[in-house]
mmCIF file of C-alpha atoms and ligand atoms in Angstrom:
data_model
loop_
_atom_site.group_PDB
_atom_site.id
_atom_site.type_symbol
_atom_site.label_atom_id
_atom_site.label_comp_id
_atom_site.label_asym_id
_atom_site.label_seq_id
_atom_site.Cartn_x
_atom_site.Cartn_y
_atom_site.Cartn_z
ATOM 1 C CA UNK G 14 81.169 143.433 -12.776
ATOM 2 C CA UNK G 15 82.001 140.125 -11.001
ATOM 3 C CA UNK G 16 85.564 140.287 -9.645
ATOM 4 C CA UNK G 17 86.816 136.922 -10.862
ATOM 5 C CA UNK G 18 87.272 136.844 -14.640
ATOM 6 C CA UNK G 19 87.631 133.614 -16.632
ATOM 7 C CA UNK G 20 88.874 133.981 -20.195
ATOM 8 C CA UNK G 21 87.438 131.373 -22.555
ATOM 9 C CA UNK G 22 89.027 130.955 -26.002
ATOM 10 C CA UNK G 23 86.424 129.486 -28.321
ATOM 11 C CA UNK G 24 87.276 128.101 -31.763
ATOM 12 C CA UNK G 25 85.575 130.137 -34.497
ATOM 13 C CA UNK G 26 83.224 128.511 -36.997
ATOM 14 C CA UNK G 27 81.714 125.055 -36.634
ATOM 15 C CA UNK G 28 82.904 124.570 -33.029
ATOM 16 C CA UNK G 29 81.517 127.966 -32.042
ATOM 17 C CA UNK G 30 78.126 127.166 -33.588
ATOM 18 C CA UNK G 31 77.873 123.766 -31.900
ATOM 19 C CA UNK G 32 79.183 124.847 -28.495
ATOM 20 C CA UNK G 33 77.136 128.039 -27.993
ATOM 21 C CA UNK G 34 73.874 126.073 -27.452
ATOM 22 C CA UNK G 35 75.661 123.927 -24.847
ATOM 23 C CA UNK G 36 77.028 126.991 -23.050
ATOM 24 C CA UNK G 37 73.566 128.569 -23.082
ATOM 25 C CA UNK G 38 71.981 125.374 -21.745
ATOM 26 C CA UNK G 39 74.561 125.573 -18.921
ATOM 27 C CA UNK G 40 73.227 129.043 -18.085
ATOM 28 C CA UNK G 41 75.931 131.145 -19.733
ATOM 29 C CA UNK G 42 74.780 134.213 -21.594
ATOM 30 C CA UNK G 43 76.219 134.037 -25.142
ATOM 31 C CA UNK G 44 74.099 136.793 -26.678
ATOM 32 C CA UNK G 45 77.154 138.994 -27.295
ATOM 33 C CA UNK G 46 78.965 136.174 -29.102
ATOM 34 C CA UNK G 47 75.849 135.351 -31.122
ATOM 35 C CA UNK G 48 75.605 138.966 -32.313
ATOM 36 C CA UNK G 49 79.316 139.355 -32.829
ATOM 37 C CA UNK G 50 79.659 140.912 -36.296
ATOM 38 C CA UNK G 51 83.457 141.399 -36.651
ATOM 39 C CA UNK G 52 84.223 141.615 -32.921
ATOM 40 C CA UNK G 53 86.628 139.069 -31.410
ATOM 41 C CA UNK G 54 86.460 139.692 -27.656
ATOM 42 C CA UNK G 55 83.253 139.626 -25.639
ATOM 43 C CA UNK G 56 83.164 140.753 -22.044
ATOM 44 C CA UNK G 57 79.967 141.042 -20.106
ATOM 45 C CA UNK G 58 79.323 142.862 -16.841
ATOM 46 C CA UNK G 59 76.768 140.317 -15.680
ATOM 47 C CA UNK G 60 78.911 137.183 -15.633
ATOM 48 C CA UNK G 61 82.514 136.237 -14.864
ATOM 49 C CA UNK G 62 83.309 134.997 -18.383
ATOM 50 C CA UNK G 63 85.106 136.773 -21.183
ATOM 51 C CA UNK G 64 85.056 135.102 -24.605
ATOM 52 C CA UNK G 65 87.837 135.225 -27.188
ATOM 53 C CA UNK G 66 87.094 133.924 -30.688
ATOM 54 C CA UNK G 67 90.130 132.457 -32.454
ATOM 55 C CA UNK G 68 91.226 129.822 -34.956
ATOM 56 C CA UNK G 69 91.741 126.375 -33.433
ATOM 57 C CA UNK G 70 95.568 126.319 -33.497
ATOM 58 C CA UNK G 71 95.595 129.793 -31.922
ATOM 59 C CA UNK G 72 93.256 128.626 -29.146
ATOM 60 C CA UNK G 73 95.990 126.172 -28.098
ATOM 61 C CA UNK G 74 98.582 128.982 -28.235
ATOM 62 C CA UNK G 75 96.446 131.286 -26.048
ATOM 63 C CA UNK G 76 96.013 128.435 -23.605
ATOM 64 C CA UNK G 77 99.659 127.361 -23.511
ATOM 65 C CA UNK G 78 100.776 130.962 -22.919
ATOM 66 C CA UNK G 79 98.115 131.678 -20.287
ATOM 67 C CA UNK G 80 96.376 134.343 -22.397
ATOM 68 C CA UNK G 81 93.228 132.230 -22.018
ATOM 69 C CA UNK G 82 92.167 130.205 -18.969
ATOM 70 C CA UNK G 83 89.895 127.794 -20.821
ATOM 71 C CA UNK G 84 90.089 126.647 -24.440
ATOM 72 C CA UNK G 85 87.301 125.012 -26.421
ATOM 73 C CA UNK G 86 88.871 123.271 -29.389
ATOM 74 C CA UNK G 87 88.902 120.055 -31.411
ATOM 75 C CA UNK G 88 90.952 117.066 -30.245
ATOM 76 C CA UNK G 89 92.510 117.023 -33.743
ATOM 77 C CA UNK G 90 94.182 120.348 -32.992
ATOM 78 C CA UNK G 91 95.110 119.433 -29.404
ATOM 79 C CA UNK G 92 96.870 116.292 -30.647
ATOM 80 C CA UNK G 93 98.580 117.994 -33.574
ATOM 81 C CA UNK G 94 99.835 120.854 -31.389
ATOM 82 C CA UNK G 95 100.837 118.504 -28.558
ATOM 83 C CA UNK G 96 98.858 120.479 -25.982
ATOM 84 C CA UNK G 97 100.089 119.926 -22.448
ATOM 85 C CA UNK G 98 97.196 121.579 -20.607
ATOM 86 C CA UNK G 99 94.383 119.816 -18.687
ATOM 87 C CA UNK G 100 91.633 118.342 -20.791
ATOM 88 C CA UNK G 101 88.617 118.332 -18.495
ATOM 89 C CA UNK G 102 85.624 117.561 -20.689
ATOM 90 C CA UNK G 103 84.660 115.968 -23.988
ATOM 91 C CA UNK G 104 81.784 118.153 -25.141
ATOM 92 C CA UNK G 105 80.439 115.409 -27.404
ATOM 93 C CA UNK G 106 80.066 117.731 -30.392
ATOM 94 C CA UNK G 107 82.219 118.318 -33.460
ATOM 95 C CA UNK G 108 82.476 114.557 -33.776
ATOM 96 C CA UNK G 109 84.372 113.570 -36.889
ATOM 97 C CA UNK G 110 87.025 111.147 -38.077
ATOM 98 C CA UNK G 111 90.549 111.325 -39.384
ATOM 99 C CA UNK G 112 90.727 109.500 -42.695
ATOM 100 C CA UNK G 113 93.150 108.615 -45.446
ATOM 101 C CA UNK G 114 91.407 109.589 -48.672
ATOM 102 C CA UNK G 115 92.160 109.910 -52.345
ATOM 103 C CA UNK G 116 90.868 109.443 -55.862
ATOM 104 C CA UNK G 117 89.511 106.051 -56.937
ATOM 105 C CA UNK G 118 92.740 105.072 -58.715
ATOM 106 C CA UNK G 119 94.884 105.422 -55.556
ATOM 107 C CA UNK G 120 96.554 102.195 -54.433
ATOM 108 C CA UNK G 121 97.412 102.365 -50.720
ATOM 109 C CA UNK G 122 99.538 99.211 -51.058
ATOM 110 C CA UNK G 123 101.644 100.463 -53.966
ATOM 111 C CA UNK G 124 105.315 99.945 -52.994
ATOM 112 C CA UNK G 125 106.551 103.410 -54.054
ATOM 113 C CA UNK G 126 107.032 106.314 -51.616
ATOM 114 C CA UNK G 127 103.742 108.214 -51.362
ATOM 115 C CA UNK G 128 103.189 111.958 -51.148
ATOM 116 C CA UNK G 129 100.525 112.883 -48.577
ATOM 117 C CA UNK G 130 98.855 116.296 -48.288
ATOM 118 C CA UNK G 131 97.519 117.330 -44.877
ATOM 119 C CA UNK G 132 96.861 120.087 -42.361
ATOM 120 C CA UNK G 133 98.081 117.619 -39.701
ATOM 121 C CA UNK G 134 101.709 116.590 -40.409
ATOM 122 C CA UNK G 135 102.350 115.155 -36.933
ATOM 123 C CA UNK G 136 99.250 112.930 -36.893
ATOM 124 C CA UNK G 137 100.004 111.871 -40.480
ATOM 125 C CA UNK G 138 103.621 111.061 -39.656
ATOM 126 C CA UNK G 139 102.575 108.949 -36.639
ATOM 127 C CA UNK G 140 100.030 107.051 -38.739
ATOM 128 C CA UNK G 141 102.515 106.139 -41.463
ATOM 129 C CA UNK G 142 105.218 105.378 -38.869
ATOM 130 C CA UNK G 143 102.843 102.822 -37.342
ATOM 131 C CA UNK G 144 102.343 101.304 -40.785
ATOM 132 C CA UNK G 145 106.109 101.237 -41.260
ATOM 133 C CA UNK G 146 105.800 103.368 -44.392
ATOM 134 C CA UNK G 147 108.124 106.206 -45.305
ATOM 135 C CA UNK G 148 106.082 108.998 -46.907
ATOM 136 C CA UNK G 149 106.638 112.574 -47.999
ATOM 137 C CA UNK G 150 104.260 114.950 -46.207
ATOM 138 C CA UNK G 151 103.176 118.263 -47.722
ATOM 139 C CA UNK G 152 101.597 120.722 -45.276
ATOM 140 C CA UNK G 153 98.466 122.359 -46.658
ATOM 141 C CA UNK G 154 96.511 125.075 -44.853
ATOM 142 C CA UNK G 155 92.977 124.473 -46.162
ATOM 143 C CA UNK G 156 90.869 122.702 -48.797
ATOM 144 C CA UNK G 157 93.220 119.729 -48.522
ATOM 145 C CA UNK G 158 90.979 117.828 -50.924
ATOM 146 C CA UNK G 159 92.612 119.772 -53.759
ATOM 147 C CA UNK G 160 95.906 117.910 -53.272
ATOM 148 C CA UNK G 161 95.044 114.537 -54.887
ATOM 149 C CA UNK G 162 92.724 116.222 -57.405
ATOM 150 C CA UNK G 163 95.493 118.415 -58.772
ATOM 151 C CA UNK G 164 98.316 115.862 -58.584
ATOM 152 C CA UNK G 165 100.043 117.705 -55.733
ATOM 153 C CA UNK G 166 99.802 114.589 -53.558
ATOM 154 C CA UNK G 167 98.848 110.924 -53.900
ATOM 155 C CA UNK G 168 96.414 111.076 -50.996
ATOM 156 C CA UNK G 169 95.362 113.183 -48.011
ATOM 157 C CA UNK G 170 94.973 112.728 -44.283
ATOM 158 C CA UNK G 171 92.139 114.963 -43.151
ATOM 159 C CA UNK G 172 89.069 115.114 -40.944
ATOM 160 C CA UNK G 173 85.640 114.379 -42.298
ATOM 161 C CA UNK G 174 82.376 115.101 -40.522
ATOM 162 C CA UNK G 175 79.426 114.701 -42.890
ATOM 163 C CA UNK G 176 81.486 113.258 -45.767
ATOM 164 C CA UNK G 177 80.041 115.882 -48.117
ATOM 165 C CA UNK G 178 83.367 117.463 -49.114
ATOM 166 C CA UNK G 179 84.894 114.089 -50.017
ATOM 167 C CA UNK G 180 81.769 112.998 -51.912
ATOM 168 C CA UNK G 181 81.387 116.219 -53.869
ATOM 169 C CA UNK G 182 85.033 116.009 -54.924
ATOM 170 C CA UNK G 183 84.846 112.299 -55.864
ATOM 171 C CA UNK G 184 87.306 111.221 -53.214
ATOM 172 C CA UNK G 185 87.044 107.971 -51.313
ATOM 173 C CA UNK G 186 88.124 106.804 -47.897
ATOM 174 C CA UNK G 187 90.933 104.223 -47.739
ATOM 175 C CA UNK G 188 91.418 104.068 -43.979
ATOM 176 C CA UNK G 189 90.116 105.481 -40.686
ATOM 177 C CA UNK G 190 92.732 106.844 -38.267
ATOM 178 C CA UNK G 191 91.182 108.241 -35.100
ATOM 179 C CA UNK G 192 87.961 109.906 -33.937
ATOM 180 C CA UNK G 193 87.828 113.614 -33.104
ATOM 181 C CA UNK G 194 85.544 115.681 -30.877
ATOM 182 C CA UNK G 195 85.469 119.092 -29.234
ATOM 183 C CA UNK G 196 87.175 119.302 -25.845
ATOM 184 C CA UNK G 197 87.271 121.767 -22.980
ATOM 185 C CA UNK G 198 90.875 122.323 -21.906
ATOM 186 C CA UNK G 199 92.154 124.370 -18.989
ATOM 187 C CA UNK G 200 95.450 126.153 -18.469
ATOM 188 C CA UNK G 201 97.255 124.510 -15.536
ATOM 189 C CA UNK G 202 97.935 127.724 -13.644
ATOM 190 C CA UNK G 203 94.411 129.048 -14.258
ATOM 191 C CA UNK G 204 93.010 125.876 -12.721
ATOM 192 C CA UNK G 205 94.953 126.602 -9.535
ATOM 193 C CA UNK G 206 93.941 130.265 -9.478
ATOM 194 C CA UNK G 207 90.252 129.829 -10.346
ATOM 195 C CA UNK G 208 89.658 126.258 -9.240
ATOM 196 C CA UNK G 209 86.152 126.706 -7.851
ATOM 197 C CA UNK G 210 84.811 128.839 -10.698
ATOM 198 C CA UNK G 211 86.288 126.571 -13.373
ATOM 199 C CA UNK G 212 85.015 123.335 -11.822
ATOM 200 C CA UNK G 213 81.580 124.911 -11.343
ATOM 201 C CA UNK G 214 81.461 125.768 -15.045
ATOM 202 C CA UNK G 215 82.761 122.328 -16.057
ATOM 203 C CA UNK G 216 80.170 120.590 -13.836
ATOM 204 C CA UNK G 217 77.354 122.629 -15.362
ATOM 205 C CA UNK G 218 78.552 121.825 -18.865
ATOM 206 C CA UNK G 219 79.083 118.151 -18.029
ATOM 207 C CA UNK G 220 75.457 117.943 -16.857
ATOM 208 C CA UNK G 221 74.298 119.457 -20.160
ATOM 209 C CA UNK G 222 76.527 117.164 -22.229
ATOM 210 C CA UNK G 223 75.311 114.034 -20.437
ATOM 211 C CA UNK G 224 71.634 114.961 -20.792
ATOM 212 C CA UNK G 225 69.920 113.025 -23.597
ATOM 213 C CA UNK G 226 68.742 116.231 -25.324
ATOM 214 C CA UNK G 227 72.235 117.792 -25.685
ATOM 215 C CA UNK G 228 72.856 116.338 -29.172
ATOM 216 C CA UNK G 229 69.476 117.606 -30.343
ATOM 217 C CA UNK G 230 70.214 121.150 -29.190
ATOM 218 C CA UNK G 231 73.165 121.549 -31.566
ATOM 219 C CA UNK G 232 71.340 120.363 -34.683
HETATM 220 C C1 PRP Z 18 87.253 120.449 -42.739
HETATM 221 C C2 PRP Z 18 88.065 119.358 -43.414
HETATM 222 C C3 PRP Z 18 87.284 119.089 -44.683
HETATM 223 C C4 PRP Z 18 85.852 119.377 -44.245
HETATM 224 C C5 PRP Z 18 85.140 118.068 -44.076
HETATM 225 O O1 PRP Z 18 87.573 121.647 -43.323
HETATM 226 O O2 PRP Z 18 89.387 119.796 -43.674
HETATM 227 O O3 PRP Z 18 87.666 119.946 -45.725
HETATM 228 O O4 PRP Z 18 85.914 120.082 -43.006
HETATM 229 O O5 PRP Z 18 83.837 118.229 -43.602
HETATM 230 P P1 PRP Z 18 82.617 117.387 -44.186
HETATM 231 O O6 PRP Z 18 82.972 115.926 -44.096
HETATM 232 O O7 PRP Z 18 81.456 117.724 -43.277
HETATM 233 O O8 PRP Z 18 82.366 117.822 -45.598
HETATM 234 P P2 PRP Z 18 87.078 123.035 -42.741
HETATM 235 O O9 PRP Z 18 85.600 123.180 -42.911
HETATM 236 O O10 PRP Z 18 87.553 123.134 -41.339
HETATM 237 O O11 PRP Z 18 87.763 124.088 -43.705
HETATM 238 P P3 PRP Z 18 89.196 124.167 -44.397
HETATM 239 O O12 PRP Z 18 89.260 123.093 -45.439
HETATM 240 O O13 PRP Z 18 89.258 125.528 -44.999
HETATM 241 O O14 PRP Z 18 90.207 123.973 -43.322
#
């Protein structure tokens, strides 16, 4: 087994599916992660990388606490969790947008105090602060679209990628906040300890990301 071990925390789900082809194109064997079943940690004897699969917010926690050396996670989560580690690469996948959305009868200019449902209270607060609007924010853990449909909130701030979830639930976009994409982030101490190995990996991935075929490989 190679002596130097680099722990990579990879966000489960969509990020995982889009990033694995990039990692493979960079020469990293992801066969164990591809055939994962219910396993969460993948260590291989043939390469210096160990993969941890976790939810996005937990990837930032692993990284902040040094339980992972590298995190692969959306910029939405890095911003919301105020990550202080080094962001070294935009992987150019997981591209989506933060939007303000609601039902067709929502009036964003109505003078009354609005109730906003979101998984991202900090980003939502900053957005409405910039608008000079005082709002009530309700934190929701998933399927945020339910909030305006059930009367829990007047509108939502959420990410949209294909727009399918909004469309299928008859919600419309009232404003665009900020773009989101998947980033590679490195723990500050890990970068000092494994500088050469980490930069070598980042350079290989950067070459894949900048090649014209990289977007095709994740479709
Ligand atoms: C995100 C987001 C929307 C959906 C939008 O949810 O919160 O619900 O994706 O994607 P679309 O524009 O491609 O339809 P996610 O899939 O992460 O699940 P969650 O709602 O359970 O958090």
